Every structure is written in C-alpha cells, then in structure tokens.
C-alpha cells in the first residue's frame, strides 16, 4: 500500500513538472505541422485555445485539442521494383489524451498502419555484360605527348528492363609522338597605362586617350619548328574619361541692334548690348574682357521744352494805406513787390507761385525818433580768409527806438510789420560800438 502511494506521489510531481514546463506555442496546427510562433509559455497556458499547437524538447509538433486520429498518409512506394510486393500508409493520434482505450501493441499497429498488395511490371532489371575493348584510336597530338582512347559496348549480353553494364564504356591513356612540338607565342602581362595625350578634355575635340602595350614573349614563338604568333594586338587604347573639362575662355558675340534714342528732344544716346556667348565662359575659363554695353550719340533735332524761371523780386514799393497819409503815424499800411516768369518756350511749364508779394508796414521815412543801441550782431566771417592777421568782428549800432510800434499788424491774420524809409535819429549820446577777435589756426594762403 505504501509503495502504491509513493508511486502515485512521484507520478503527480512528474505530471506537475511536465505541465509547468514552458514550450513553444503556435497559433496554427495543421496535420502535424506547427505554424506562426507566438512565444514560450506553459503547456496549460498555450492550450487554453484548443486549436493551438506546441513543441516540446523532443522537437515534435503536438496538438492542444482533444485526442483524435490524423489523416492517413499517402500510400508509400511498392516494396519491390518489379512483380508483386506491398505498399503501406500510416496515421497517428494527435491531441491531448488517448484516441483509443486499446493498449496492446498488435491493436495499436492495426489502428496506425495499413498494408496493401502492389504489383509492378513483370520485367525485372538485369545487368548486361561488356564486349571486348576495341582498338586504340590515334593519338590526339601530332607531336610529343597526347591522349588516346578505346571503347567497348554493353552488348554481350545487353541489359534488360532499363538496367546497364557496370563500369565505364571508354578508357584513356597517355601517348607519345616522336616529333618536337612548335612553341606558340604567348602574351606577356600588360604594361601600365601611359599618360593621357592631354591634361583636360576640350569640347571641340575628341577626348584624350592613353595606350598600353604587351609583348609576344611569354613564351616567344619557336623558329624550328615554326610556332604561331600571338593572336590579337600588342597594344590597346582607351579614352581618358576621368579628365576634367578644359577651361573655356569667354568671347563676345556680335553687337545687338541699337536701342531707340534715350531722349525725345535734344541730344541723347543709343545703347547697344552684346552677350559673352561666342563661346560662353565654362569650366573656370576667363570671362569676356570689356563691357557688354556701348553707346553712341543720337540727335532728335527737336528743341526741348524750356520751363519758366522767376526773375529776382523787385524792390518793395512805397508803404501805403487806403486810409490816407500814414507817414510817421502808428497806422499800418501795405507794401508790394513783383517778379516776372521769364524764358518760357517750346511748350515748357510756366512758373509756379505768385507774381506779386505783399507785407504789412509802417512809413517812418524822415520821422524823428529817440535812439538806442541794437543787440550785438552775429560775428562776421574771418577776414582775410587765409594767412596771418585774420580777424572777425561784431557790432552794435545806434538805431531808432521803435518800441511804441506794434510788432505785428493785420486782419484777420496778423503778420510781422516792416518799417519803410530812413528815419531821423539823435545819436549824439550813443555811438556805434565794434568788437574784434583774432581767428586762430587759419591755414596759409595757396601760392
């Protein structure tokens, strides 16, 4: 009883170990072949899908589904090549579990193996026998060493039912002819390629080439008896395809037609152009020298329009007012000056702007005023303009005191008022004042 329990425990442990071992799991099982490997898992995990297959350490593909018989294999070849023999076919139990409860070897053989009689053609192959060797054929060489052969036939008796004679049907041996062979010429190795016939490839000429040579000296042909010369040529030529293109210097093409005159009146220029394309600069060549543009004078014979130009303004006229005499009075008047548009001709434009200018004024001619000193003037330019002793000056002058007059008059827009005429000013107490300063670092005068 203890022995039975121990055996059962060993079987249970072995079963668990076999169940828990990892196998290669496949998603396709087809009559003993596994396909589309998924990875390695335990048999129980792989066989959660009864359509899967797996491969254990023995390398055989097994089925996860319930046990069932596979298809029968095709019938095998007949056991004999002729007359009567047998042919067999087999099947196996695939899946987990058993396909039958029968367990004897004889019963299992009946379920997995079938045998039937097969009859092949009645003619069984039989070897033939060779005839005697024929005479030796002439030597293959006409001088020194060669080969000769003799033959026999498989006819005594001939073979039957597709069989043959054992052994060769021909036999060869060396033969010797009492005559010295001529030595035919053989080429030496090719020498190195010679330099190319040029350093660059021109577009207007064939590309440069290079040559190499070989000699008929390996070996040289014999004289007695006369040997053949080497076949072919002792030199060959090839194109130097790797050379760069030669630089092409540019050259001017012909001048194009002159353009229309640049002006519609008076004298202008015609312009002519040319292209650097005869030939064009290529491959690092020099560009065309000179300009691609040339001009020549052209005359339209048409006088150009002369636009008008203003003359200088004339002097301001007498300060007047439509309110009568305003001399020495603080009543403003108006002065006028004029200019003229001169030289307009040949359809030119007239001058833009006013021909007459007006400004507000007071008439102070010969009027008596108290005096005052003016503000200092701006410094004058340096005099003389070069050399030594150069000075600049500014001054204050005795001027009439016009402070009682308004600075601006007019309606509706006021403007600065100007004073017309030379007044009479009492300058006995005020004298004109002048300041002088030297100009420094003045250049010497040109000689």
Short mmCIF file of N, CA and C in Angstrom, two decimals, residues 44 197 207 280 288 339 431:
data_model
loop_
_atom_site.label_atom_id
_atom_site.label_comp_id
_atom_site.label_asym_id
_atom_site.label_seq_id
_atom_site.Cartn_x
_atom_site.Cartn_y
_atom_site.Cartn_z
N UNK A 44 -0.24 24.37 -20.37
CA UNK A 44 -1.62 24.67 -19.98
C UNK A 44 -2.06 26.04 -20.51
N UNK A 197 47.01 61.67 -73.48
CA UNK A 197 47.55 62.56 -74.51
C UNK A 197 47.20 64.02 -74.24
N UNK A 207 38.15 63.35 -76.96
CA UNK A 207 38.78 63.29 -75.64
C UNK A 207 40.17 62.68 -75.76
N UNK A 280 30.54 80.92 -74.52
CA UNK A 280 30.34 81.36 -73.14
C UNK A 280 31.46 80.82 -72.25
N UNK A 288 34.71 87.35 -70.50
CA UNK A 288 34.99 88.31 -71.57
C UNK A 288 35.52 89.60 -70.95
N UNK A 339 7.62 140.15 -59.39
CA UNK A 339 8.63 139.41 -60.16
C UNK A 339 7.98 138.92 -61.43
N UNK A 431 27.08 156.01 -29.45
CA UNK A 431 27.99 155.80 -30.56
C UNK A 431 27.98 154.32 -30.95
#
